[in-house]
mmCIF file of C-alpha atoms in Angstrom:
data_model
loop_
_atom_site.group_PDB
_atom_site.id
_atom_site.type_symbol
_atom_site.label_atom_id
_atom_site.label_comp_id
_atom_site.label_asym_id
_atom_site.label_seq_id
_atom_site.Cartn_x
_atom_site.Cartn_y
_atom_site.Cartn_z
ATOM 1 C CA MET A 1 -73.395 -44.974 -134.400
ATOM 2 C CA ASN A 2 -71.788 -42.938 -132.088
ATOM 3 C CA ILE A 3 -70.019 -40.088 -133.802
ATOM 4 C CA PHE A 4 -68.162 -37.666 -131.662
ATOM 5 C CA VAL A 5 -67.079 -34.219 -133.083
ATOM 6 C CA VAL A 6 -64.259 -32.246 -131.860
ATOM 7 C CA ASN A 7 -63.013 -28.975 -132.445
ATOM 8 C CA CYS A 8 -59.483 -28.269 -130.785
ATOM 9 C CA GLY A 9 -57.857 -24.799 -130.704
ATOM 10 C CA SER A 10 -55.018 -23.629 -128.806
ATOM 11 C CA SER A 11 -56.640 -23.251 -125.235
ATOM 12 C CA SER A 12 -59.852 -24.882 -125.855
ATOM 13 C CA ILE A 13 -62.137 -28.058 -126.771
ATOM 14 C CA LYS A 14 -65.563 -27.935 -128.320
ATOM 15 C CA TYR A 15 -67.235 -31.217 -128.980
ATOM 16 C CA GLN A 16 -70.763 -32.692 -129.820
ATOM 17 C CA LEU A 17 -72.140 -36.214 -129.581
ATOM 18 C CA PHE A 18 -74.256 -37.628 -132.263
ATOM 19 C CA LYS A 19 -76.014 -41.046 -131.819
ATOM 20 C CA TRP A 20 -76.227 -41.500 -136.006
ATOM 21 C CA PRO A 21 -78.645 -41.179 -137.701
ATOM 22 C CA SER A 22 -80.069 -38.992 -135.501
ATOM 23 C CA GLU A 23 -79.037 -35.177 -136.594
ATOM 24 C CA SER A 24 -79.589 -33.746 -133.188
ATOM 25 C CA PRO A 25 -76.679 -33.774 -130.858
ATOM 26 C CA ILE A 26 -76.929 -35.789 -127.596
ATOM 27 C CA CYS A 27 -74.448 -33.833 -125.810
ATOM 28 C CA SER A 28 -72.576 -30.682 -126.251
ATOM 29 C CA GLY A 29 -69.797 -28.753 -124.390
ATOM 30 C CA LEU A 30 -66.975 -26.181 -124.393
ATOM 31 C CA VAL A 31 -63.437 -26.485 -122.413
ATOM 32 C CA GLU A 32 -62.203 -22.811 -122.278
ATOM 33 C CA ARG A 33 -58.860 -21.605 -120.720
ATOM 34 C CA ILE A 34 -56.874 -24.849 -120.908
ATOM 35 C CA GLY A 35 -53.470 -24.230 -119.392
ATOM 36 C CA LEU A 36 -54.685 -21.458 -117.093
ATOM 37 C CA GLU A 37 -55.961 -21.283 -113.835
ATOM 38 C CA GLU A 38 -59.480 -21.829 -113.453
ATOM 39 C CA SER A 39 -60.444 -23.698 -116.652
ATOM 40 C CA ILE A 40 -64.299 -23.675 -117.256
ATOM 41 C CA ILE A 41 -66.328 -27.022 -118.802
ATOM 42 C CA THR A 42 -69.920 -25.813 -119.715
ATOM 43 C CA HIS A 43 -71.106 -29.372 -120.658
ATOM 44 C CA LYS A 44 -74.627 -29.955 -121.957
ATOM 45 C CA VAL A 45 -76.839 -32.769 -122.205
ATOM 46 C CA TYR A 46 -80.094 -32.966 -124.693
ATOM 47 C CA VAL A 47 -82.996 -35.165 -123.292
ATOM 48 C CA ASN A 48 -86.650 -35.060 -124.988
ATOM 49 C CA ASP A 49 -85.937 -31.495 -126.174
ATOM 50 C CA GLN A 50 -84.876 -30.434 -122.673
ATOM 51 C CA GLU A 51 -81.112 -28.945 -122.226
ATOM 52 C CA GLN A 52 -79.390 -29.866 -118.883
ATOM 53 C CA VAL A 53 -76.254 -27.662 -118.309
ATOM 54 C CA ILE A 54 -73.270 -28.532 -116.091
ATOM 55 C CA LYS A 55 -70.922 -26.003 -115.683
ATOM 56 C CA ARG A 56 -67.349 -26.541 -113.763
ATOM 57 C CA VAL A 57 -64.445 -24.590 -112.714
ATOM 58 C CA LEU A 58 -61.359 -26.473 -112.412
ATOM 59 C CA ASP A 59 -57.357 -26.321 -113.333
ATOM 60 C CA LEU A 60 -56.874 -28.155 -116.312
ATOM 61 C CA PRO A 61 -52.940 -28.083 -117.690
ATOM 62 C CA ASP A 62 -53.208 -29.481 -120.973
ATOM 63 C CA HIS A 63 -55.445 -30.557 -123.856
ATOM 64 C CA ASP A 64 -55.172 -34.402 -122.363
ATOM 65 C CA ALA A 65 -56.452 -33.349 -119.048
ATOM 66 C CA GLY A 66 -59.469 -31.464 -120.722
ATOM 67 C CA MET A 67 -60.333 -34.572 -122.717
ATOM 68 C CA LYS A 68 -60.120 -37.211 -120.124
ATOM 69 C CA GLU A 69 -62.520 -34.503 -118.154
ATOM 70 C CA VAL A 70 -64.686 -34.611 -121.038
ATOM 71 C CA GLY A 71 -64.730 -38.387 -121.214
ATOM 72 C CA MET A 72 -65.855 -38.509 -117.391
ATOM 73 C CA LEU A 73 -68.382 -36.305 -118.286
ATOM 74 C CA LEU A 74 -69.716 -38.701 -121.362
ATOM 75 C CA THR A 75 -69.800 -41.445 -118.593
ATOM 76 C CA GLU A 76 -70.930 -39.877 -115.271
ATOM 77 C CA PRO A 77 -73.872 -41.393 -113.479
ATOM 78 C CA GLY A 78 -76.747 -39.231 -113.789
ATOM 79 C CA ILE A 79 -75.938 -37.157 -116.685
ATOM 80 C CA GLY A 80 -73.578 -39.732 -118.637
ATOM 81 C CA VAL A 81 -74.926 -40.623 -122.519
ATOM 82 C CA ILE A 82 -72.897 -43.612 -122.754
ATOM 83 C CA GLN A 83 -71.259 -46.248 -120.255
ATOM 84 C CA ASN A 84 -67.924 -46.409 -121.604
ATOM 85 C CA PRO A 85 -65.741 -44.445 -123.789
ATOM 86 C CA GLU A 86 -65.064 -47.406 -125.844
ATOM 87 C CA GLU A 87 -68.771 -46.869 -127.555
ATOM 88 C CA ILE A 88 -67.413 -43.850 -129.167
ATOM 89 C CA GLU A 89 -67.380 -45.327 -132.537
ATOM 90 C CA VAL A 90 -65.677 -42.521 -135.012
ATOM 91 C CA VAL A 91 -64.262 -39.233 -133.784
ATOM 92 C CA GLY A 92 -64.345 -36.351 -136.388
ATOM 93 C CA HIS A 93 -61.543 -33.834 -135.730
ATOM 94 C CA ARG A 94 -62.169 -30.080 -137.728
ATOM 95 C CA ILE A 95 -59.017 -29.171 -139.073
ATOM 96 C CA VAL A 96 -58.474 -25.494 -140.212
ATOM 97 C CA HIS A 97 -55.714 -25.845 -142.774
ATOM 98 C CA GLY A 98 -55.441 -28.827 -145.130
ATOM 99 C CA GLY A 99 -53.149 -27.088 -147.900
ATOM 100 C CA GLU A 100 -52.999 -29.025 -151.000
ATOM 101 C CA SER A 101 -52.504 -32.089 -149.514
ATOM 102 C CA PHE A 102 -55.919 -32.662 -148.450
ATOM 103 C CA VAL A 103 -58.832 -31.874 -150.588
ATOM 104 C CA GLU A 104 -61.662 -34.271 -148.954
ATOM 105 C CA THR A 105 -62.219 -36.199 -145.543
ATOM 106 C CA CYS A 106 -60.224 -39.026 -144.789
ATOM 107 C CA LYS A 107 -59.114 -41.541 -141.619
ATOM 108 C CA VAL A 108 -56.392 -40.462 -139.367
ATOM 109 C CA THR A 109 -53.081 -42.153 -140.077
ATOM 110 C CA PRO A 110 -49.230 -41.385 -138.511
ATOM 111 C CA ASP A 111 -48.678 -39.735 -142.288
ATOM 112 C CA VAL A 112 -51.848 -37.753 -142.211
ATOM 113 C CA LYS A 113 -51.021 -36.521 -138.640
ATOM 114 C CA GLU A 114 -47.178 -35.341 -139.692
ATOM 115 C CA GLU A 115 -48.570 -33.686 -142.719
ATOM 116 C CA ILE A 116 -51.002 -31.780 -140.903
ATOM 117 C CA LYS A 117 -47.976 -30.884 -138.346
ATOM 118 C CA ARG A 118 -46.070 -29.887 -141.462
ATOM 119 C CA LEU A 119 -48.797 -27.571 -142.242
ATOM 120 C CA ALA A 120 -48.684 -25.909 -139.058
ATOM 121 C CA ILE A 121 -46.533 -22.860 -141.138
ATOM 122 C CA LEU A 122 -49.842 -21.686 -142.893
ATOM 123 C CA ALA A 123 -52.108 -22.378 -139.691
ATOM 124 C CA PRO A 124 -49.670 -21.344 -136.371
ATOM 125 C CA LEU A 125 -52.734 -20.495 -134.705
ATOM 126 C CA HIS A 126 -54.891 -23.666 -135.347
ATOM 127 C CA ASN A 127 -53.404 -26.716 -137.077
ATOM 128 C CA PRO A 128 -50.841 -27.353 -133.708
ATOM 129 C CA GLY A 129 -53.816 -27.301 -131.666
ATOM 130 C CA HIS A 130 -55.734 -29.602 -133.671
ATOM 131 C CA TYR A 131 -52.447 -31.955 -134.123
ATOM 132 C CA VAL A 132 -52.846 -32.289 -130.036
ATOM 133 C CA GLY A 133 -55.941 -32.597 -130.072
ATOM 134 C CA ILE A 134 -56.139 -35.826 -132.508
ATOM 135 C CA ASN A 135 -52.987 -37.246 -130.163
ATOM 136 C CA VAL A 136 -55.257 -36.896 -127.085
ATOM 137 C CA ALA A 137 -58.157 -38.224 -128.558
ATOM 138 C CA GLU A 138 -56.719 -41.236 -129.994
ATOM 139 C CA HIS A 139 -55.440 -42.134 -126.236
ATOM 140 C CA ILE A 140 -58.988 -41.669 -124.701
ATOM 141 C CA PHE A 141 -61.021 -43.074 -127.292
ATOM 142 C CA SER A 142 -58.653 -45.698 -128.257
ATOM 143 C CA LYS A 143 -61.316 -47.793 -129.986
ATOM 144 C CA ALA A 144 -62.910 -45.366 -132.512
ATOM 145 C CA THR A 145 -61.521 -44.853 -136.069
ATOM 146 C CA HIS A 146 -60.472 -40.908 -136.032
ATOM 147 C CA VAL A 147 -61.437 -38.999 -139.378
ATOM 148 C CA VAL A 148 -60.132 -35.481 -140.035
ATOM 149 C CA VAL A 149 -62.265 -32.537 -141.780
ATOM 150 C CA PHE A 150 -60.354 -29.779 -143.375
ATOM 151 C CA ASP A 151 -62.007 -26.187 -143.612
ATOM 152 C CA THR A 152 -59.902 -25.571 -146.679
ATOM 153 C CA ALA A 153 -61.305 -28.345 -148.605
ATOM 154 C CA PHE A 154 -64.466 -26.944 -150.061
ATOM 155 C CA HIS A 155 -62.543 -24.355 -151.321
ATOM 156 C CA SER A 156 -60.152 -27.047 -153.326
ATOM 157 C CA THR A 157 -62.504 -27.086 -156.477
ATOM 158 C CA MET A 158 -61.620 -23.282 -157.294
ATOM 159 C CA PRO A 159 -60.003 -22.987 -160.482
ATOM 160 C CA GLU A 160 -56.509 -21.870 -160.889
ATOM 161 C CA LYS A 161 -57.562 -18.201 -161.962
ATOM 162 C CA ALA A 162 -59.239 -17.777 -158.615
ATOM 163 C CA PHE A 163 -56.503 -19.307 -156.583
ATOM 164 C CA ARG A 164 -53.057 -17.915 -157.828
ATOM 165 C CA TYR A 165 -51.389 -14.569 -156.665
ATOM 166 C CA ALA A 166 -49.712 -12.302 -159.152
ATOM 167 C CA ILE A 167 -46.200 -12.971 -157.994
ATOM 168 C CA PRO A 168 -43.457 -15.190 -159.130
ATOM 169 C CA GLU A 169 -44.576 -18.704 -160.035
ATOM 170 C CA SER A 170 -41.732 -19.827 -157.795
ATOM 171 C CA PHE A 171 -43.224 -19.069 -154.810
ATOM 172 C CA TYR A 172 -46.398 -21.127 -155.527
ATOM 173 C CA ASN A 173 -44.408 -24.496 -156.623
ATOM 174 C CA ASP A 174 -42.113 -24.142 -154.072
ATOM 175 C CA TYR A 175 -44.119 -22.775 -150.590
ATOM 176 C CA GLY A 176 -47.328 -23.130 -151.555
ATOM 177 C CA VAL A 177 -48.195 -19.470 -151.388
ATOM 178 C CA ARG A 178 -51.788 -19.614 -153.038
ATOM 179 C CA VAL A 179 -55.422 -18.813 -151.933
ATOM 180 C CA TYR A 180 -57.034 -21.401 -149.552
ATOM 181 C CA GLY A 181 -60.018 -20.186 -148.124
ATOM 182 C CA PHE A 182 -61.730 -20.978 -144.797
ATOM 183 C CA HIS A 183 -64.853 -21.571 -143.010
ATOM 184 C CA GLY A 184 -65.371 -24.318 -145.940
ATOM 185 C CA THR A 185 -67.291 -26.600 -143.431
ATOM 186 C CA SER A 186 -70.132 -24.027 -142.855
ATOM 187 C CA HIS A 187 -69.888 -22.793 -146.321
ATOM 188 C CA LYS A 188 -70.530 -26.379 -148.015
ATOM 189 C CA TYR A 189 -73.504 -27.248 -145.228
ATOM 190 C CA VAL A 190 -75.629 -23.633 -146.027
ATOM 191 C CA SER A 191 -74.976 -24.168 -149.583
ATOM 192 C CA GLU A 192 -76.310 -27.507 -149.575
ATOM 193 C CA GLU A 193 -79.036 -26.731 -147.377
ATOM 194 C CA ALA A 194 -80.041 -24.058 -149.769
ATOM 195 C CA ARG A 195 -79.957 -25.795 -152.619
ATOM 196 C CA ALA A 196 -82.050 -28.232 -151.401
ATOM 197 C CA TYR A 197 -84.517 -26.017 -150.196
ATOM 198 C CA LEU A 198 -84.186 -24.242 -153.873
ATOM 199 C CA ASN A 199 -84.906 -27.626 -155.386
ATOM 200 C CA LYS A 200 -82.188 -26.784 -157.991
ATOM 201 C CA PRO A 201 -78.753 -28.926 -157.953
ATOM 202 C CA ASP A 202 -76.949 -26.351 -160.121
ATOM 203 C CA ALA A 203 -78.242 -23.051 -157.992
ATOM 204 C CA LYS A 204 -75.764 -19.976 -158.191
ATOM 205 C CA LEU A 205 -75.042 -19.107 -154.794
ATOM 206 C CA ILE A 206 -73.133 -16.437 -152.808
ATOM 207 C CA THR A 207 -72.972 -17.973 -149.153
ATOM 208 C CA ILE A 208 -72.051 -15.069 -146.602
ATOM 209 C CA HIS A 209 -70.456 -16.422 -143.348
ATOM 210 C CA LEU A 210 -69.995 -13.353 -140.614
ATOM 211 C CA GLY A 211 -69.138 -14.210 -137.298
ATOM 212 C CA ASN A 212 -66.294 -12.556 -135.534
ATOM 213 C CA GLY A 213 -63.898 -13.910 -138.313
ATOM 214 C CA CYS A 214 -66.107 -13.464 -141.963
ATOM 215 C CA SER A 215 -65.815 -14.893 -145.306
ATOM 216 C CA MET A 216 -67.853 -15.265 -148.412
ATOM 217 C CA ALA A 217 -67.814 -17.960 -151.282
ATOM 218 C CA ALA A 218 -69.030 -18.147 -154.624
ATOM 219 C CA VAL A 219 -70.589 -21.330 -155.063
ATOM 220 C CA ASP A 220 -71.650 -22.774 -158.625
ATOM 221 C CA GLY A 221 -73.632 -26.167 -158.833
ATOM 222 C CA GLY A 222 -72.197 -26.909 -155.255
ATOM 223 C CA LYS A 223 -68.588 -26.342 -156.305
ATOM 224 C CA CYS A 224 -66.546 -23.442 -154.967
ATOM 225 C CA ILE A 225 -65.152 -20.867 -157.298
ATOM 226 C CA ASP A 226 -64.173 -18.351 -155.405
ATOM 227 C CA THR A 227 -64.009 -17.278 -151.795
ATOM 228 C CA SER A 228 -62.800 -13.965 -149.812
ATOM 229 C CA MET A 229 -59.881 -15.337 -147.499
ATOM 230 C CA GLY A 230 -56.621 -16.331 -149.037
ATOM 231 C CA LEU A 231 -53.256 -17.972 -147.950
ATOM 232 C CA GLY A 232 -54.264 -17.406 -144.351
ATOM 233 C CA PRO A 233 -57.724 -15.697 -142.676
ATOM 234 C CA LEU A 234 -56.919 -12.302 -142.761
ATOM 235 C CA ASP A 235 -58.087 -11.092 -146.587
ATOM 236 C CA GLY A 236 -61.766 -10.207 -147.306
ATOM 237 C CA LEU A 237 -64.199 -9.105 -145.517
ATOM 238 C CA ILE A 238 -64.025 -6.570 -142.405
ATOM 239 C CA MET A 239 -64.017 -8.950 -139.108
ATOM 240 C CA GLY A 240 -64.100 -8.633 -135.641
ATOM 241 C CA THR A 241 -60.367 -8.212 -135.055
ATOM 242 C CA ARG A 242 -59.172 -8.315 -138.815
ATOM 243 C CA CYS A 243 -58.745 -5.721 -141.134
ATOM 244 C CA GLY A 244 -59.886 -7.791 -144.457
ATOM 245 C CA ASN A 245 -59.012 -6.045 -147.472
ATOM 246 C CA ILE A 246 -55.838 -3.518 -147.316
ATOM 247 C CA ASP A 247 -53.094 -2.596 -149.499
ATOM 248 C CA PRO A 248 -49.449 -4.361 -148.798
ATOM 249 C CA SER A 249 -48.409 -0.819 -149.302
ATOM 250 C CA VAL A 250 -49.757 0.331 -145.687
ATOM 251 C CA VAL A 251 -47.816 -2.855 -144.679
ATOM 252 C CA PHE A 252 -44.702 -1.266 -146.060
ATOM 253 C CA TYR A 253 -45.226 2.417 -144.470
ATOM 254 C CA LEU A 254 -45.453 0.610 -141.116
ATOM 255 C CA VAL A 255 -42.340 -0.715 -140.844
ATOM 256 C CA ASN A 256 -40.449 1.992 -142.999
ATOM 257 C CA GLN A 257 -42.141 5.077 -141.897
ATOM 258 C CA LEU A 258 -43.688 4.508 -138.694
ATOM 259 C CA GLY A 259 -41.089 1.695 -137.499
ATOM 260 C CA TYR A 260 -43.073 -1.286 -136.886
ATOM 261 C CA ASP A 261 -41.481 -4.587 -137.210
ATOM 262 C CA ILE A 262 -43.061 -7.663 -138.472
ATOM 263 C CA ALA A 263 -44.824 -9.257 -135.535
ATOM 264 C CA GLN A 264 -46.315 -5.794 -134.874
ATOM 265 C CA VAL A 265 -47.854 -5.611 -137.590
ATOM 266 C CA ASP A 266 -49.325 -9.234 -137.493
ATOM 267 C CA THR A 267 -50.793 -8.025 -134.009
ATOM 268 C CA LEU A 268 -52.315 -4.972 -135.578
ATOM 269 C CA LEU A 269 -53.981 -6.370 -138.724
ATOM 270 C CA ASN A 270 -55.283 -9.632 -137.267
ATOM 271 C CA LYS A 271 -55.951 -8.654 -133.478
ATOM 272 C CA ARG A 272 -56.487 -4.903 -133.367
ATOM 273 C CA SER A 273 -58.006 -4.003 -136.394
ATOM 274 C CA GLY A 274 -61.123 -4.662 -137.982
ATOM 275 C CA MET A 275 -64.007 -3.580 -136.034
ATOM 276 C CA LEU A 276 -62.280 -3.588 -132.763
ATOM 277 C CA GLY A 277 -59.690 -1.080 -134.484
ATOM 278 C CA LEU A 278 -62.911 1.130 -136.059
ATOM 279 C CA THR A 279 -64.659 1.230 -132.987
ATOM 280 C CA GLY A 280 -63.339 0.107 -129.859
ATOM 281 C CA PHE A 281 -65.671 -3.214 -129.990
ATOM 282 C CA SER A 282 -65.220 -6.337 -131.996
ATOM 283 C CA ASP A 283 -68.868 -7.818 -130.618
ATOM 284 C CA MET A 284 -71.331 -6.287 -133.024
ATOM 285 C CA ARG A 285 -73.929 -6.066 -130.504
ATOM 286 C CA ASP A 286 -71.671 -3.789 -128.486
ATOM 287 C CA ILE A 287 -71.515 -1.661 -131.743
ATOM 288 C CA LEU A 288 -75.042 -1.766 -132.432
ATOM 289 C CA LYS A 289 -75.535 -0.196 -129.050
ATOM 290 C CA ALA A 290 -72.834 2.152 -129.906
ATOM 291 C CA ILE A 291 -74.741 3.323 -133.191
ATOM 292 C CA ASP A 292 -77.897 3.697 -131.081
ATOM 293 C CA ALA A 293 -76.110 6.038 -128.529
ATOM 294 C CA GLY A 294 -74.921 8.361 -131.374
ATOM 295 C CA ASP A 295 -71.578 7.383 -131.937
ATOM 296 C CA LYS A 296 -70.492 8.397 -135.558
ATOM 297 C CA CYS A 297 -67.519 5.991 -135.581
ATOM 298 C CA ALA A 298 -69.507 2.653 -134.994
ATOM 299 C CA LYS A 299 -71.961 3.735 -137.774
ATOM 300 C CA LEU A 300 -69.349 4.619 -140.073
ATOM 301 C CA ALA A 301 -67.510 1.188 -139.580
ATOM 302 C CA TYR A 302 -70.919 -0.853 -139.797
ATOM 303 C CA ASP A 303 -71.572 1.094 -143.026
ATOM 304 C CA MET A 304 -67.991 -0.189 -143.845
ATOM 305 C CA TYR A 305 -68.757 -3.605 -142.884
ATOM 306 C CA ALA A 306 -72.151 -3.736 -145.008
ATOM 307 C CA TYR A 307 -70.290 -2.156 -148.248
ATOM 308 C CA ARG A 308 -67.309 -4.607 -148.273
ATOM 309 C CA ILE A 309 -69.994 -7.299 -148.693
ATOM 310 C CA LYS A 310 -71.855 -5.799 -151.193
ATOM 311 C CA LYS A 311 -68.958 -5.228 -153.230
ATOM 312 C CA TYR A 312 -68.100 -9.134 -153.094
ATOM 313 C CA ILE A 313 -71.857 -10.003 -153.819
ATOM 314 C CA GLY A 314 -71.408 -7.747 -157.426
ATOM 315 C CA SER A 315 -68.209 -9.456 -157.924
ATOM 316 C CA TYR A 316 -69.319 -12.985 -157.306
ATOM 317 C CA ALA A 317 -72.597 -12.732 -159.178
ATOM 318 C CA ALA A 318 -70.192 -11.558 -162.231
ATOM 319 C CA ALA A 319 -67.941 -14.641 -161.702
ATOM 320 C CA MET A 320 -70.785 -16.689 -161.860
ATOM 321 C CA ASN A 321 -72.424 -15.022 -164.812
ATOM 322 C CA GLY A 322 -75.626 -15.128 -162.622
ATOM 323 C CA LEU A 323 -77.252 -15.689 -159.205
ATOM 324 C CA ASP A 324 -79.745 -17.701 -157.613
ATOM 325 C CA ALA A 325 -79.559 -16.548 -153.912
ATOM 326 C CA ILE A 326 -77.181 -15.120 -151.295
ATOM 327 C CA ILE A 327 -77.015 -17.109 -148.013
ATOM 328 C CA PHE A 328 -76.707 -15.093 -144.452
ATOM 329 C CA THR A 329 -75.265 -17.569 -141.795
ATOM 330 C CA ALA A 330 -73.380 -17.410 -138.604
ATOM 331 C CA GLY A 331 -73.420 -15.317 -135.411
ATOM 332 C CA VAL A 332 -74.256 -12.309 -137.584
ATOM 333 C CA GLY A 333 -75.366 -13.336 -140.285
ATOM 334 C CA GLU A 334 -78.443 -15.242 -138.804
ATOM 335 C CA ASN A 335 -78.944 -12.274 -135.758
ATOM 336 C CA ASP A 336 -78.337 -9.007 -136.738
ATOM 337 C CA PRO A 337 -81.346 -7.940 -139.215
ATOM 338 C CA ASP A 338 -80.658 -4.399 -139.485
ATOM 339 C CA LEU A 339 -76.753 -5.724 -141.695
ATOM 340 C CA ARG A 340 -79.040 -7.985 -143.588
ATOM 341 C CA ALA A 341 -81.045 -5.213 -145.049
ATOM 342 C CA MET A 342 -78.020 -2.862 -145.569
ATOM 343 C CA VAL A 343 -76.560 -5.260 -147.677
ATOM 344 C CA CYS A 344 -79.580 -5.941 -149.642
ATOM 345 C CA ARG A 345 -80.861 -2.572 -150.385
ATOM 346 C CA ASP A 346 -80.690 -0.916 -153.553
ATOM 347 C CA MET A 347 -79.944 -4.262 -154.945
ATOM 348 C CA GLU A 348 -82.861 -4.411 -157.449
ATOM 349 C CA PHE A 349 -80.539 -4.260 -160.655
ATOM 350 C CA LEU A 350 -79.232 -7.555 -159.536
ATOM 351 C CA GLY A 351 -82.636 -9.300 -159.254
ATOM 352 C CA ILE A 352 -83.323 -8.829 -155.451
ATOM 353 C CA THR A 353 -86.417 -7.416 -153.880
ATOM 354 C CA PHE A 354 -86.055 -7.731 -150.223
ATOM 355 C CA ASN A 355 -88.783 -8.169 -147.462
ATOM 356 C CA GLU A 356 -88.095 -5.743 -144.640
ATOM 357 C CA GLU A 357 -90.726 -6.971 -142.345
ATOM 358 C CA GLU A 358 -90.092 -10.664 -142.653
ATOM 359 C CA ASN A 359 -86.387 -9.613 -142.414
ATOM 360 C CA LYS A 360 -87.342 -8.073 -138.520
ATOM 361 C CA ILE A 361 -89.003 -11.443 -137.305
ATOM 362 C CA ARG A 362 -86.642 -13.315 -135.155
ATOM 363 C CA ALA A 363 -87.162 -16.857 -135.872
ATOM 364 C CA LYS A 364 -85.297 -20.166 -136.078
ATOM 365 C CA GLY A 365 -84.379 -22.265 -138.812
ATOM 366 C CA LEU A 366 -83.913 -21.577 -142.398
ATOM 367 C CA ARG A 367 -86.072 -18.510 -143.785
ATOM 368 C CA GLU A 368 -86.455 -16.722 -146.755
ATOM 369 C CA LEU A 369 -86.357 -13.091 -146.865
ATOM 370 C CA SER A 370 -86.846 -11.875 -150.246
ATOM 371 C CA LEU A 371 -90.149 -10.932 -151.651
ATOM 372 C CA GLN A 372 -92.104 -13.316 -154.005
ATOM 373 C CA ASP A 373 -90.919 -11.499 -157.212
ATOM 374 C CA SER A 374 -87.686 -11.689 -156.452
ATOM 375 C CA LYS A 375 -85.348 -13.229 -159.266
ATOM 376 C CA VAL A 376 -82.431 -13.372 -156.664
ATOM 377 C CA LYS A 377 -83.718 -15.302 -153.368
ATOM 378 C CA VAL A 378 -82.613 -13.965 -149.701
ATOM 379 C CA LEU A 379 -81.733 -16.727 -147.685
ATOM 380 C CA VAL A 380 -80.713 -17.144 -143.954
ATOM 381 C CA VAL A 381 -79.670 -20.878 -143.105
ATOM 382 C CA PRO A 382 -78.276 -21.421 -139.488
ATOM 383 C CA THR A 383 -75.035 -23.069 -140.098
ATOM 384 C CA ASN A 384 -74.042 -26.060 -138.057
ATOM 385 C CA GLU A 385 -70.552 -26.997 -138.860
ATOM 386 C CA GLU A 386 -70.278 -30.342 -136.443
ATOM 387 C CA LEU A 387 -73.436 -31.623 -137.904
ATOM 388 C CA GLU A 388 -71.658 -31.430 -141.298
ATOM 389 C CA ILE A 389 -68.262 -32.803 -140.180
ATOM 390 C CA ALA A 390 -70.346 -36.032 -138.685
ATOM 391 C CA LYS A 391 -72.151 -36.256 -141.813
ATOM 392 C CA GLN A 392 -68.943 -36.091 -143.580
ATOM 393 C CA CYS A 393 -67.613 -38.967 -141.050
ATOM 394 C CA PHE A 394 -70.204 -41.320 -141.719
ATOM 395 C CA GLU A 395 -69.928 -40.983 -145.580
ATOM 396 C CA LEU A 396 -66.428 -41.945 -144.949
ATOM 397 C CA ILE A 397 -67.016 -44.944 -143.076
ATOM 398 C CA GLN A 398 -69.491 -46.006 -145.222
ATOM 399 C CA ASN A 399 -67.774 -46.191 -147.989
#
């Protein structure tokens, strides 16, 4: 079965094609700068563990043009992996926000599309692009079954005491103001990999997704009971450009005392804060270079970043009344040994004894970074959201 996984952003398309049941993609790609001059397509084909990269620069005015170009790359003589777009049997779409309407994967219908469009009020930067992507993909891959997989769905198992805000109930009942959580596809994938590795279906886990966006989840027996992001992706950990947890009084101060309007506050907290606001850099690699050069602001920001993670570990361990493992994943989580060490030091009270030497070794795949006598395991589990989407698509079609 050919399963094509698509992630449409406001100006981009990410994709992977799986020839199921193989869990390794036969091709993948990224279309960037849609709607701008000199759009970029990076297309990769995998044959016998060899990677062939095709890069093209051209003008793509909209997602329709971008998806058509992808369709041609999939079938192009010499690099094509299929003969005809009609060979794509399933298209899996990643959707950031499903609200309370979607708590599990489902097939695309006109009603489903309309609800995704309506939910754009909760995810204005993401859901409109997803909606456009579905329409375009339905046109290009007209014979395929289209499936939507929601980032918020994994967090739908949270109890009400965890997802409600302490504001008048009408805001929840009338407008859906509550904690939804994000990165759910990643948290689901790495938690299931960890449960299988530990051979413990009822494992109490804390998953730590650290990229430009960062979030954590408390996962008890495969079910999320709490997560760090909220109504939108601004809350929780310090991120590349987002502030994370902040006293709402700061917003009042910015507006009432400093003259900011709401749009300026939105830009400040979402796009100019986090590690960028503290250091001038949003990429952790640049921040580490600044630390090596003696930049005290960069060092403080790094300490704050790790400290916030440690606080969540403590609170989630308490919420689950125990802990079997913590899991680092995504770009920073998988590739920054110094950060992992900072988070795991001085955690013996929680049962974590960390293997500093093993942590320094660069390696691929799932690995354990705790000492043998550690009551709580420390794992690095590379995330694979596209594979998780393909899995969920296959399970839905089979059932």
